[in-house]
Short mmCIF file of C-alpha atoms and ligand atoms in Angstrom, two decimals:
data_model
loop_
_atom_site.label_atom_id
_atom_site.label_comp_id
_atom_site.label_asym_id
_atom_site.label_seq_id
_atom_site.Cartn_x
_atom_site.Cartn_y
_atom_site.Cartn_z
CA MET V 1 -161.63 -122.59 -51.06
CA SER V 2 -158.10 -124.04 -51.20
CA GLN V 3 -157.82 -127.59 -49.95
CA PHE V 4 -154.88 -126.46 -47.82
CA LYS V 5 -156.60 -123.62 -45.91
CA GLY V 6 -156.29 -124.35 -42.19
CA GLN V 7 -154.56 -127.68 -42.89
CA HIS V 8 -151.31 -129.12 -41.55
CA ILE V 9 -148.58 -129.98 -44.07
CA LEU V 10 -147.04 -133.08 -42.52
CA SER V 11 -146.29 -135.55 -45.31
CA VAL V 12 -146.00 -135.64 -49.08
CA ASN V 13 -148.72 -138.31 -48.96
CA GLN V 14 -151.14 -135.36 -48.81
CA PHE V 15 -150.33 -134.28 -52.36
CA ASP V 16 -151.44 -135.36 -55.80
CA ARG V 17 -150.31 -133.98 -59.15
CA GLN V 18 -153.13 -131.44 -59.28
CA SER V 19 -152.40 -130.02 -55.84
CA ILE V 20 -148.66 -129.90 -56.59
CA GLU V 21 -149.37 -127.97 -59.79
CA HIS V 22 -151.51 -125.54 -57.79
CA ILE V 23 -148.75 -125.00 -55.20
CA PHE V 24 -146.22 -124.39 -57.98
CA THR V 25 -148.51 -121.87 -59.71
CA ILE V 26 -148.77 -119.91 -56.46
CA ALA V 27 -145.00 -120.27 -55.91
CA ASP V 28 -144.32 -118.73 -59.33
CA LYS V 29 -146.49 -115.74 -58.38
CA MET V 30 -144.29 -115.15 -55.31
CA ALA V 31 -141.16 -114.39 -57.39
CA PRO V 32 -141.53 -110.56 -57.54
CA TYR V 33 -141.86 -110.42 -53.74
CA ALA V 34 -138.99 -112.85 -53.12
CA LYS V 35 -136.84 -110.77 -55.50
CA ARG V 36 -137.85 -107.57 -53.63
CA GLN V 37 -139.28 -106.06 -56.82
CA LYS V 38 -142.51 -105.46 -54.87
CA ARG V 39 -143.71 -105.86 -51.31
CA THR V 40 -146.91 -107.36 -49.99
CA SER V 41 -148.38 -106.97 -46.53
CA VAL V 42 -151.04 -109.64 -46.98
CA LEU V 43 -150.04 -111.40 -43.75
CA GLU V 44 -149.56 -108.22 -41.70
CA GLY V 45 -150.44 -109.01 -38.09
CA ALA V 46 -149.92 -112.77 -38.49
CA ILE V 47 -147.23 -114.58 -36.48
CA LEU V 48 -145.21 -117.63 -37.49
CA GLY V 49 -143.98 -119.84 -34.65
CA ASN V 50 -140.73 -121.23 -36.07
CA LEU V 51 -139.67 -124.12 -33.83
CA PHE V 52 -136.42 -125.85 -34.74
CA PHE V 53 -135.39 -128.54 -32.27
CA GLU V 54 -132.63 -129.76 -34.60
CA PRO V 55 -129.91 -127.81 -36.50
CA SER V 56 -130.95 -126.04 -39.69
CA THR V 57 -129.76 -123.18 -41.87
CA ARG V 58 -131.93 -123.16 -45.02
CA THR V 59 -135.23 -124.50 -43.79
CA ARG V 60 -135.45 -122.36 -40.66
CA VAL V 61 -134.29 -119.13 -42.27
CA SER V 62 -136.26 -119.59 -45.48
CA PHE V 63 -139.47 -120.32 -43.55
CA GLY V 64 -138.84 -117.09 -41.62
CA CYS V 65 -137.98 -115.06 -44.74
CA ALA V 66 -140.99 -116.45 -46.60
CA PHE V 67 -143.29 -115.34 -43.79
CA ASN V 68 -141.65 -111.90 -43.51
CA LEU V 69 -141.90 -111.43 -47.29
CA LEU V 70 -145.67 -111.91 -46.98
CA GLY V 71 -145.79 -109.20 -44.31
CA GLY V 72 -145.95 -111.45 -41.23
CA GLU V 73 -143.75 -111.64 -38.15
CA VAL V 74 -141.66 -114.53 -36.89
CA ARG V 75 -140.99 -115.79 -33.37
CA GLU V 76 -138.68 -118.75 -33.02
CA THR V 77 -136.91 -121.15 -30.74
CA THR V 78 -133.81 -123.04 -31.80
CA GLY V 79 -132.39 -126.17 -30.19
CA MET V 80 -133.91 -128.59 -27.72
CA GLY V 81 -131.83 -127.13 -24.88
CA SER V 82 -133.46 -123.70 -25.10
CA SER V 83 -136.98 -125.14 -25.04
CA ALA V 84 -139.10 -126.39 -22.13
CA LEU V 85 -139.11 -129.78 -23.91
CA SER V 86 -135.75 -130.26 -22.19
CA LYS V 87 -137.58 -129.88 -18.83
CA GLY V 88 -139.98 -132.69 -19.69
CA GLU V 89 -142.81 -130.70 -21.27
CA SER V 90 -144.79 -132.76 -23.76
CA LEU V 91 -145.13 -131.98 -27.47
CA PHE V 92 -148.89 -131.66 -26.88
CA ASP V 93 -148.49 -128.96 -24.21
CA THR V 94 -145.88 -127.12 -26.29
CA ALA V 95 -148.28 -127.20 -29.24
CA ARG V 96 -151.19 -125.80 -27.19
CA ILE V 97 -149.04 -122.93 -25.96
CA ILE V 98 -147.24 -121.98 -29.17
CA SER V 99 -150.41 -122.29 -31.25
CA SER V 100 -152.08 -119.70 -29.05
CA TYR V 101 -149.16 -117.33 -29.71
CA SER V 102 -149.04 -118.01 -33.48
CA ASP V 103 -151.20 -118.26 -36.60
CA VAL V 104 -149.11 -120.99 -38.21
CA ILE V 105 -146.17 -123.08 -37.01
CA ALA V 106 -143.14 -124.52 -38.81
CA MET V 107 -141.33 -127.22 -36.91
CA ARG V 108 -138.31 -129.53 -37.12
CA HIS V 109 -137.65 -132.27 -34.59
CA PRO V 110 -135.21 -135.23 -34.50
CA GLU V 111 -137.86 -137.94 -33.97
CA ALA V 112 -139.84 -139.51 -36.82
CA GLY V 113 -143.56 -138.79 -36.34
CA SER V 114 -142.95 -136.02 -33.79
CA VAL V 115 -144.28 -133.17 -35.94
CA ALA V 116 -147.52 -135.09 -36.59
CA ASN V 117 -147.84 -135.72 -32.83
CA PHE V 118 -147.24 -132.06 -32.12
CA ALA V 119 -149.89 -131.11 -34.70
CA LYS V 120 -152.51 -133.03 -32.69
CA GLY V 121 -152.17 -130.42 -29.95
CA SER V 122 -151.99 -127.41 -32.27
CA ARG V 123 -154.89 -125.05 -32.94
CA VAL V 124 -153.17 -123.65 -36.06
CA PRO V 125 -151.65 -125.26 -39.18
CA VAL V 126 -148.29 -126.99 -38.63
CA LEU V 127 -145.75 -127.35 -41.45
CA ASN V 128 -143.25 -130.18 -41.13
CA GLY V 129 -139.69 -128.87 -41.52
CA GLY V 130 -138.24 -132.37 -41.12
CA ASP V 131 -139.03 -135.11 -38.58
CA GLY V 132 -136.06 -137.39 -37.97
CA ALA V 133 -135.32 -139.74 -40.86
CA ASN V 134 -138.98 -139.75 -41.85
CA GLU V 135 -140.01 -136.85 -44.11
CA HIS V 136 -139.15 -133.35 -45.27
CA PRO V 137 -142.20 -132.46 -47.37
CA THR V 138 -141.42 -128.79 -48.06
CA GLN V 139 -137.91 -129.75 -49.23
CA ALA V 140 -139.40 -132.37 -51.56
CA LEU V 141 -141.74 -129.76 -53.02
CA LEU V 142 -138.91 -127.31 -53.61
CA ASP V 143 -136.79 -130.10 -55.11
CA LEU V 144 -139.59 -131.06 -57.49
CA PHE V 145 -140.22 -127.39 -58.34
CA THR V 146 -136.49 -127.08 -59.12
CA ILE V 147 -136.46 -130.26 -61.24
CA GLU V 148 -139.38 -128.93 -63.28
CA LYS V 149 -137.61 -125.59 -63.86
CA GLU V 150 -134.26 -127.19 -64.71
CA LEU V 151 -135.84 -129.62 -67.17
CA LEU V 152 -137.61 -126.75 -68.93
CA HIS V 153 -134.20 -125.61 -70.28
CA SER V 154 -133.88 -128.86 -72.21
CA GLY V 155 -137.57 -129.00 -73.17
CA ASN V 156 -138.23 -132.00 -70.91
CA LYS V 157 -140.91 -132.76 -68.34
CA ILE V 158 -140.90 -134.75 -65.10
CA ASP V 159 -142.73 -137.64 -66.80
CA GLY V 160 -139.97 -139.82 -68.30
CA LEU V 161 -137.30 -138.41 -65.97
CA ASP V 162 -134.05 -140.34 -65.46
CA ILE V 163 -132.82 -139.57 -61.91
CA THR V 164 -129.93 -140.92 -59.86
CA LEU V 165 -130.33 -140.58 -56.09
CA MET V 166 -127.11 -141.22 -54.26
CA GLY V 167 -125.50 -141.29 -50.82
CA ASP V 168 -127.32 -141.98 -47.58
CA LEU V 169 -130.69 -143.14 -48.86
CA LYS V 170 -131.58 -144.87 -45.58
CA TYR V 171 -131.62 -141.82 -43.32
CA GLY V 172 -131.93 -139.07 -45.96
CA ARG V 173 -135.48 -137.84 -45.38
CA THR V 174 -135.36 -135.53 -48.39
CA VAL V 175 -134.87 -138.56 -50.64
CA HIS V 176 -137.78 -140.38 -48.97
CA SER V 177 -140.17 -137.50 -49.57
CA LEU V 178 -138.89 -136.73 -53.08
CA SER V 179 -139.12 -140.39 -54.17
CA LYS V 180 -142.76 -140.49 -53.09
CA LEU V 181 -143.58 -137.27 -54.93
CA LEU V 182 -141.82 -138.41 -58.12
CA SER V 183 -143.76 -141.67 -57.95
CA LEU V 184 -146.91 -139.64 -58.73
CA TYR V 185 -145.50 -139.03 -62.23
CA ASN V 186 -145.11 -141.44 -65.17
CA ASN V 187 -142.21 -143.58 -66.43
CA ILE V 188 -139.52 -142.39 -64.05
CA HIS V 189 -136.20 -144.27 -64.05
CA PHE V 190 -134.93 -144.22 -60.46
CA THR V 191 -131.27 -145.23 -60.02
CA LEU V 192 -130.40 -145.65 -56.34
CA VAL V 193 -126.69 -145.54 -55.53
CA SER V 194 -125.70 -146.17 -51.93
CA PRO V 195 -123.71 -148.52 -49.73
CA LYS V 196 -125.92 -151.57 -49.10
CA ALA V 197 -126.28 -150.63 -45.42
CA LEU V 198 -127.65 -147.19 -46.40
CA ALA V 199 -130.17 -148.38 -48.98
CA LEU V 200 -133.57 -146.77 -49.46
CA PRO V 201 -136.08 -148.25 -46.94
CA ASP V 202 -138.40 -150.96 -48.27
CA SER V 203 -141.47 -148.82 -47.54
CA ILE V 204 -140.28 -146.22 -50.08
CA LEU V 205 -139.10 -148.84 -52.58
CA SER V 206 -142.63 -150.27 -52.52
CA VAL V 207 -144.12 -146.88 -53.40
CA ILE V 208 -141.81 -146.62 -56.44
CA ASP V 209 -142.41 -150.23 -57.42
CA ASN V 210 -146.20 -150.11 -57.01
CA ALA V 211 -146.33 -147.04 -59.26
CA GLY V 212 -144.63 -149.08 -62.01
CA HIS V 213 -141.41 -147.08 -62.35
CA LYS V 214 -138.08 -148.49 -63.52
CA LEU V 215 -135.68 -149.12 -60.66
CA THR V 216 -131.90 -149.71 -60.77
CA ILE V 217 -130.05 -150.34 -57.51
CA SER V 218 -126.27 -150.12 -57.38
CA ASP V 219 -123.30 -149.26 -55.20
CA ASP V 220 -121.32 -148.01 -58.20
CA LEU V 221 -121.28 -144.24 -58.65
CA GLN V 222 -119.49 -143.57 -61.90
CA GLY V 223 -121.51 -146.01 -63.99
CA ASN V 224 -124.76 -144.31 -62.96
CA LEU V 225 -124.15 -140.62 -63.52
CA ASN V 226 -125.48 -140.45 -67.08
CA ALA V 227 -128.90 -139.21 -65.90
CA ASP V 228 -131.05 -136.09 -66.34
CA ILE V 229 -130.74 -135.33 -62.63
CA VAL V 230 -128.12 -136.53 -60.14
CA TYR V 231 -129.28 -135.90 -56.57
CA GLN V 232 -126.42 -136.19 -54.09
CA THR V 233 -126.98 -136.47 -50.32
CA ARG V 234 -124.92 -136.23 -47.13
CA VAL V 235 -124.25 -139.09 -44.73
CA GLN V 236 -126.76 -138.22 -41.99
CA GLU V 237 -124.30 -138.77 -39.15
CA GLU V 238 -126.79 -137.47 -36.57
CA ARG V 239 -129.00 -140.54 -37.20
CA PHE V 240 -126.25 -143.14 -36.56
CA ASP V 241 -125.80 -144.79 -33.18
CA ASN V 242 -122.13 -143.86 -33.25
CA LYS V 243 -119.96 -141.55 -35.31
CA GLU V 244 -117.45 -144.32 -36.20
CA GLU V 245 -120.20 -146.12 -38.09
CA ALA V 246 -120.97 -142.94 -40.09
CA ASN V 247 -117.24 -142.48 -40.79
CA GLN V 248 -117.20 -145.75 -42.76
CA TYR V 249 -119.42 -144.16 -45.40
CA ARG V 250 -118.19 -140.57 -45.39
CA GLY V 251 -116.57 -139.65 -48.71
CA ARG V 252 -117.60 -142.95 -50.33
CA PHE V 253 -119.37 -141.23 -53.23
CA ARG V 254 -117.68 -138.03 -54.28
CA LEU V 255 -118.62 -135.85 -57.20
CA ASN V 256 -116.27 -133.29 -58.74
CA GLN V 257 -115.88 -131.57 -62.10
CA LYS V 258 -113.50 -134.24 -63.49
CA ILE V 259 -115.96 -137.03 -62.67
CA TYR V 260 -118.81 -134.91 -64.05
CA THR V 261 -116.96 -134.33 -67.36
CA GLU V 262 -116.10 -138.02 -67.73
CA HIS V 263 -119.37 -139.64 -66.66
CA CYS V 264 -122.34 -137.24 -66.78
CA LYS V 265 -124.28 -136.02 -69.79
CA SER V 266 -123.32 -132.51 -70.89
CA ASN V 267 -126.60 -131.22 -69.36
CA THR V 268 -126.94 -133.48 -66.30
CA VAL V 269 -128.32 -131.31 -63.49
CA ILE V 270 -126.65 -131.76 -60.11
CA MET V 271 -128.82 -131.30 -57.03
CA HIS V 272 -128.25 -131.67 -53.29
CA PRO V 273 -130.68 -130.68 -50.52
CA LEU V 274 -127.69 -129.18 -48.64
CA PRO V 275 -125.83 -128.89 -46.40
CA ARG V 276 -123.11 -130.59 -48.44
CA ASP V 277 -120.37 -131.95 -46.23
CA SER V 278 -117.30 -130.03 -47.44
CA ARG V 279 -114.89 -131.43 -44.86
CA ALA V 280 -111.87 -133.09 -46.51
CA GLU V 281 -112.85 -136.58 -45.36
CA ALA V 282 -116.26 -136.23 -47.04
CA ASN V 283 -116.17 -133.57 -49.78
CA GLU V 284 -119.13 -135.24 -51.43
CA LEU V 285 -119.75 -132.37 -53.87
CA ASP V 286 -116.52 -130.56 -54.63
CA ASN V 287 -116.31 -126.76 -54.76
CA ASP V 288 -114.78 -127.08 -58.22
CA MET V 289 -118.36 -127.75 -59.40
CA ASN V 290 -119.45 -124.25 -58.31
CA ALA V 291 -118.83 -122.74 -61.74
CA ASN V 292 -120.73 -125.54 -63.52
CA PRO V 293 -124.00 -124.00 -64.81
CA ASN V 294 -125.74 -127.34 -64.27
CA LEU V 295 -125.09 -127.22 -60.53
CA ALA V 296 -128.58 -126.34 -59.27
CA ILE V 297 -127.97 -126.45 -55.50
CA PHE V 298 -128.24 -122.71 -54.91
CA ARG V 299 -131.25 -122.36 -57.21
CA GLN V 300 -132.84 -125.15 -55.13
CA ALA V 301 -132.27 -123.15 -51.93
CA ASP V 302 -133.66 -119.98 -53.57
CA ASN V 303 -136.75 -121.88 -54.69
CA GLY V 304 -137.35 -122.89 -51.08
CA VAL V 305 -138.49 -119.34 -50.31
CA LEU V 306 -141.03 -119.35 -53.16
CA VAL V 307 -142.48 -122.73 -52.24
CA ARG V 308 -142.70 -121.89 -48.54
CA MET V 309 -144.35 -118.53 -49.33
CA ALA V 310 -146.90 -120.46 -51.41
CA LEU V 311 -147.57 -122.90 -48.55
CA PHE V 312 -148.09 -120.07 -46.05
CA ALA V 313 -150.41 -118.26 -48.46
CA LEU V 314 -152.42 -121.45 -49.04
CA THR V 315 -152.66 -122.61 -45.43
CA LEU V 316 -153.71 -119.10 -44.33
CA GLY V 317 -156.11 -118.72 -47.27
CA VAL V 318 -154.62 -115.57 -48.86
CA GLU V 319 -153.21 -117.05 -52.08
CA ASN V 320 -155.60 -115.05 -54.29
CA ILE V 321 -155.19 -111.65 -52.63
CA VAL V 322 -151.42 -111.33 -52.24
CA ASP V 323 -151.26 -108.61 -54.96
CA LYS V 324 -154.13 -106.61 -53.41
CA TYR V 325 -151.80 -105.77 -50.53
CA GLU V 326 -148.91 -104.86 -52.79
CA SER V 327 -146.66 -101.79 -52.56
CA GLN V 328 -143.40 -100.54 -54.06
CA VAL V 329 -140.01 -101.23 -52.52
CA PRO V 330 -138.68 -97.79 -51.53
CA TRP V 331 -135.12 -98.93 -50.81
CA TYR V 332 -132.39 -100.09 -53.19
CA SER V 333 -132.45 -103.84 -53.52
CA THR V 334 -129.60 -105.90 -54.99
CA LYS V 335 -132.24 -108.55 -55.74
CA HIS V 336 -133.53 -106.37 -58.59
CA GLN V 337 -130.37 -107.34 -60.45
CA ASP V 338 -131.20 -111.07 -60.56
N1 CP R 1 -132.08 -128.81 -46.77
C1 CP R 1 -132.18 -128.61 -45.46
O1 CP R 1 -133.08 -129.13 -44.78
O2 CP R 1 -131.22 -127.78 -44.96
P1 CP R 1 -131.12 -127.29 -43.46
O3 CP R 1 -130.79 -128.50 -42.61
O4 CP R 1 -130.03 -126.26 -43.44
O5 CP R 1 -132.44 -126.73 -43.07
#
């Protein structure tokens, strides 16, 4: 039986290299369904409760698509204001109610630790879609899955990776979760580029350090772009006490094609969890990079569907029977052209 059947997915601390490899093997098997080459109804009759108490485009929609692609149905609430939480209902009560309506729950909430607290009241598995500045475990898995795929092109593996993480490393939960996952591998060179006030928290630095990886800390962007992977992040303005404070850092580290040509390796892969802040005062990852084949940001977002399908299949215990419920796609799908 899978170690994930019936389990919550709350933190990357739950994973080791073996379990990550297993998730990625299942994710690879989801590609024909995600590309609409085939359908599966393995989760027919199951309901996902998709609860997003904080803004989201990718995570919310890809959780929903992933569940639909496995044959299940999705019910969701978006925003704190449209939920009874805004009337004083507790996370525990909300969890008891929604878990009786659903077979699995995906949830995002602005407070660190809130998804784990919610899970205590849930009678079904809860998947953390981001809890404040704490963690974003499914994003970290899809980021790692993407890194592995991108490195394959150059014949490299995650062991020995040279990665630059830049931007808001203090509040960027995707960086926190990804750093912990990468620390499970060997001989990683982490270069952390941020303003000093937005440095990676000590608790995450300790994980990297205790695992014996090489660490470079800098506030200089251009001297640190010569890596296998450059992972850009957005200033997480929603986590600052006031917007003026966030404005000090907006646009501090910008990446565009000219900078890429001058400072990156010819095959440096550019990643970003998205959303990238494309407003003029930020423009942290310029649109002129869109034609660069090493820009992996949209492949990252696509991979999110595969990884989330795998997590649903595993937590609901159907990972080995997805193809038994397979059928043809009777309608014309543009995805066949991928
Ligand atoms: N990467 C990510 O979490 O994006 P969303 O905020 O759009 O879900």
